[in-house]
CSV table of C-alpha atoms in Angstrom, one decimal:
chain,number,residue,atom,x,y,z
J,26,MET,CA,-2.2,23.1,-19.4
J,27,GLY,CA,1.4,22.3,-18.7
J,28,ASN,CA,3.7,19.7,-20.2
J,29,MET,CA,2.6,16.1,-21.0
J,30,ILE,CA,5.5,13.9,-19.8
J,31,LYS,CA,5.6,10.6,-21.7
J,32,ILE,CA,6.9,7.4,-20.0
J,33,GLY,CA,7.6,4.2,-21.8
J,34,ILE,CA,7.0,0.6,-20.9
J,35,ALA,CA,8.6,-0.3,-17.6
J,36,ASP,CA,9.2,3.3,-16.9
J,37,LEU,CA,8.1,5.9,-14.3
J,38,ASN,CA,8.0,9.6,-13.7
J,39,VAL,CA,6.6,12.3,-11.4
J,40,CYS,CA,5.2,15.8,-12.1
J,41,LYS,CA,3.7,18.8,-10.4
J,42,SER,CA,0.8,20.9,-11.5
J,43,PRO,CA,0.1,22.0,-14.2
J,44,ASP,CA,1.9,19.0,-15.8
J,45,ALA,CA,0.7,15.5,-16.5
J,46,VAL,CA,2.2,12.1,-17.1
J,47,THR,CA,1.1,9.7,-19.8
J,48,THR,CA,1.9,6.2,-21.0
J,49,LEU,CA,0.6,4.6,-24.2
J,50,GLY,CA,-0.7,1.1,-24.9
J,51,LEU,CA,-1.3,-0.6,-21.5
J,52,GLY,CA,-2.3,-4.1,-22.5
J,53,SER,CA,-1.6,-6.6,-19.7
J,54,CYS,CA,0.6,-3.9,-18.2
J,55,VAL,CA,-0.8,-1.8,-15.4
J,56,GLY,CA,-0.5,2.0,-15.1
J,57,VAL,CA,-0.3,2.9,-11.4
J,58,ALA,CA,-1.0,6.5,-10.8
J,59,LEU,CA,-0.3,8.1,-7.4
J,60,TYR,CA,-1.6,11.5,-6.5
J,61,ASP,CA,-1.2,14.0,-3.6
J,62,LYS,CA,-3.8,16.7,-3.6
J,63,THR,CA,-2.0,18.8,-1.0
J,64,THR,CA,1.1,19.4,-3.2
J,65,HIS,CA,-0.6,18.7,-6.6
J,66,THR,CA,1.9,16.1,-7.4
J,67,ALA,CA,1.2,13.0,-9.6
J,68,GLY,CA,3.3,10.0,-10.4
J,69,LEU,CA,2.9,7.1,-12.9
J,70,VAL,CA,4.6,3.8,-13.2
J,71,HIS,CA,4.0,1.4,-16.2
J,72,VAL,CA,4.3,-2.0,-14.6
J,73,MET,CA,4.9,-4.9,-17.0
J,74,LEU,CA,5.2,-7.9,-14.7
J,75,PRO,CA,4.1,-8.9,-11.2
J,76,ASP,CA,7.2,-10.2,-9.5
J,77,SER,CA,10.9,-9.2,-9.7
J,78,THR,CA,12.0,-12.1,-7.6
J,79,ALA,CA,11.4,-14.4,-10.6
J,80,ILE,CA,14.1,-12.6,-12.6
J,81,ARG,CA,17.8,-12.7,-11.7
J,82,ASN,CA,19.9,-9.6,-12.1
J,83,ASN,CA,17.0,-7.3,-12.7
J,84,THR,CA,18.2,-3.7,-13.2
J,85,ASN,CA,14.9,-2.1,-14.1
J,86,VAL,CA,12.8,-1.6,-10.9
J,87,ALA,CA,9.9,0.1,-12.8
J,88,LYS,CA,9.2,-3.1,-14.7
J,89,PHE,CA,7.8,-5.0,-11.8
J,90,ALA,CA,4.9,-4.3,-9.4
J,91,ASP,CA,6.8,-5.3,-6.3
J,92,THR,CA,9.7,-2.9,-7.0
J,93,GLY,CA,8.1,-0.2,-9.3
J,94,VAL,CA,5.4,0.9,-6.8
J,95,PRO,CA,7.8,1.5,-3.9
J,96,GLU,CA,10.3,3.2,-6.3
J,97,LEU,CA,7.5,5.6,-7.4
J,98,VAL,CA,6.6,6.3,-3.8
J,99,LYS,CA,10.3,7.2,-3.1
J,100,MET,CA,10.5,9.5,-6.1
J,101,MET,CA,7.4,11.3,-4.9
J,102,GLU,CA,8.7,11.6,-1.4
J,103,LYS,CA,11.9,13.2,-2.9
J,104,GLN,CA,9.5,15.8,-4.4
J,105,GLY,CA,8.2,16.7,-0.9
J,106,VAL,CA,5.2,14.5,-0.9
J,107,SER,CA,4.1,12.8,2.4
J,108,LYS,CA,3.3,9.1,1.7
J,109,ARG,CA,0.2,9.3,4.0
J,110,ASN,CA,-1.3,11.9,1.6
J,111,LEU,CA,-1.1,9.6,-1.5
J,112,VAL,CA,-4.0,7.9,-3.1
J,113,ALA,CA,-3.8,5.5,-6.1
J,114,LYS,CA,-5.7,4.9,-9.3
J,115,ILE,CA,-4.9,2.0,-11.5
J,116,ALA,CA,-5.7,1.0,-15.1
J,117,GLY,CA,-4.8,-1.8,-17.5
J,118,GLY,CA,-4.2,-5.4,-16.7
J,119,ALA,CA,-6.2,-6.5,-19.7
J,120,LYS,CA,-6.3,-10.1,-20.9
J,121,MET,CA,-5.0,-9.4,-24.4
J,122,PHE,CA,-4.9,-13.0,-25.6
J,123,SER,CA,-7.2,-15.9,-24.8
J,124,PHE,CA,-5.6,-19.3,-24.2
J,125,SER,CA,-7.8,-22.4,-24.1
J,126,ASP,CA,-6.0,-23.6,-21.0
J,127,SER,CA,-5.8,-21.1,-18.1
J,128,SER,CA,-2.0,-21.0,-18.4
J,129,LYS,CA,-0.1,-18.4,-16.4
J,130,VAL,CA,0.9,-16.7,-19.6
J,131,GLY,CA,-2.7,-16.0,-20.5
J,132,ASN,CA,-3.4,-14.2,-17.3
J,133,VAL,CA,-0.5,-11.9,-16.8
J,134,GLY,CA,-2.8,-8.9,-16.7
J,135,GLU,CA,-4.8,-10.3,-13.8
J,136,ARG,CA,-1.6,-11.2,-12.0
J,137,ASN,CA,-0.2,-7.7,-12.6
J,138,VAL,CA,-3.4,-6.1,-11.1
J,139,GLU,CA,-3.2,-8.4,-8.0
J,140,ALA,CA,0.6,-7.7,-7.6
J,141,VAL,CA,0.0,-3.9,-7.9
J,142,LYS,CA,-2.8,-4.0,-5.3
J,143,ALA,CA,-0.5,-6.0,-2.9
J,144,ALA,CA,2.4,-3.5,-3.4
J,145,LEU,CA,0.1,-0.6,-2.7
J,146,LYS,CA,-1.3,-2.3,0.4
J,147,LYS,CA,2.2,-2.9,1.6
J,148,GLU,CA,2.9,0.9,1.1
J,149,GLY,CA,-0.3,1.7,3.0
J,150,ILE,CA,-1.7,3.5,-0.1
J,151,ARG,CA,-5.5,3.3,-0.8
J,152,ILE,CA,-6.8,2.6,-4.3
J,153,ILE,CA,-9.6,5.1,-4.9
J,154,ALA,CA,-10.5,4.1,-8.5
J,155,GLU,CA,-9.6,1.5,-11.1
J,156,ASP,CA,-10.3,0.5,-14.6
J,157,THR,CA,-8.8,-2.9,-15.1
J,158,GLY,CA,-9.2,-6.2,-16.9
J,159,LEU,CA,-11.4,-6.8,-20.0
J,160,ASP,CA,-9.6,-7.3,-23.3
J,161,TYR,CA,-8.5,-4.0,-24.7
J,162,GLY,CA,-5.5,-1.8,-24.4
J,163,ARG,CA,-5.5,1.6,-22.7
J,164,THR,CA,-3.6,4.9,-22.9
J,165,VAL,CA,-3.6,6.8,-19.6
J,166,GLU,CA,-2.9,10.3,-18.4
J,167,ILE,CA,-2.7,11.5,-14.8
J,168,TYR,CA,-3.1,15.2,-14.2
J,169,ALA,CA,-1.2,16.7,-11.3
J,170,GLU,CA,-3.6,19.7,-11.1
J,171,ASN,CA,-6.6,17.7,-10.0
J,172,GLY,CA,-5.6,14.0,-9.9
J,173,GLU,CA,-7.9,13.1,-12.8
J,174,TYR,CA,-6.9,9.9,-14.4
J,175,HIS,CA,-7.9,9.9,-18.1
J,176,ILE,CA,-8.3,6.5,-19.8
J,177,LYS,CA,-8.4,6.3,-23.6
J,178,ALA,CA,-9.2,3.1,-25.5
J,179,VAL,CA,-9.8,2.7,-29.2
J,180,GLY,CA,-13.5,2.8,-30.0
J,181,LYS,CA,-14.5,3.7,-26.4
J,182,PRO,CA,-15.4,7.0,-24.9
J,183,LEU,CA,-12.9,8.8,-22.7
J,184,LYS,CA,-13.1,7.6,-19.2
J,185,VAL,CA,-12.1,9.8,-16.2
J,186,ILE,CA,-11.6,8.2,-12.9
């Protein structure tokens, strides 16, 4: 087992086997893991919000689905990965708070998942597994060696997708 590289909220990173990338506490945020089995390279972006165009003067591209996903792809291409070899696995997008009205605020998790899927589609990257929605937070780890995406949640068994 190599190093476990931690990324924060609205952050991203890439690693090669035997390393792995992890992010803690995905609530309504979505952890988008990209993997290339030919070069054993994995990348992870912790997406916080769906759409950067709603925010002026945004300097953090990793924060948003529409900018974070392409940025992660670029980072992986700099590591010698061919975009056509990439597959995606996504986790998170929980509905952490319930609001009586179906306000936009209450469903940021769902909007994040939709935005991530749209961004991946735009990049031509297929989603091969997902663990999204519901009402609990997740900690995720993507392993560059085999592309396993480990999902941990309090009181739940480890899920590997």
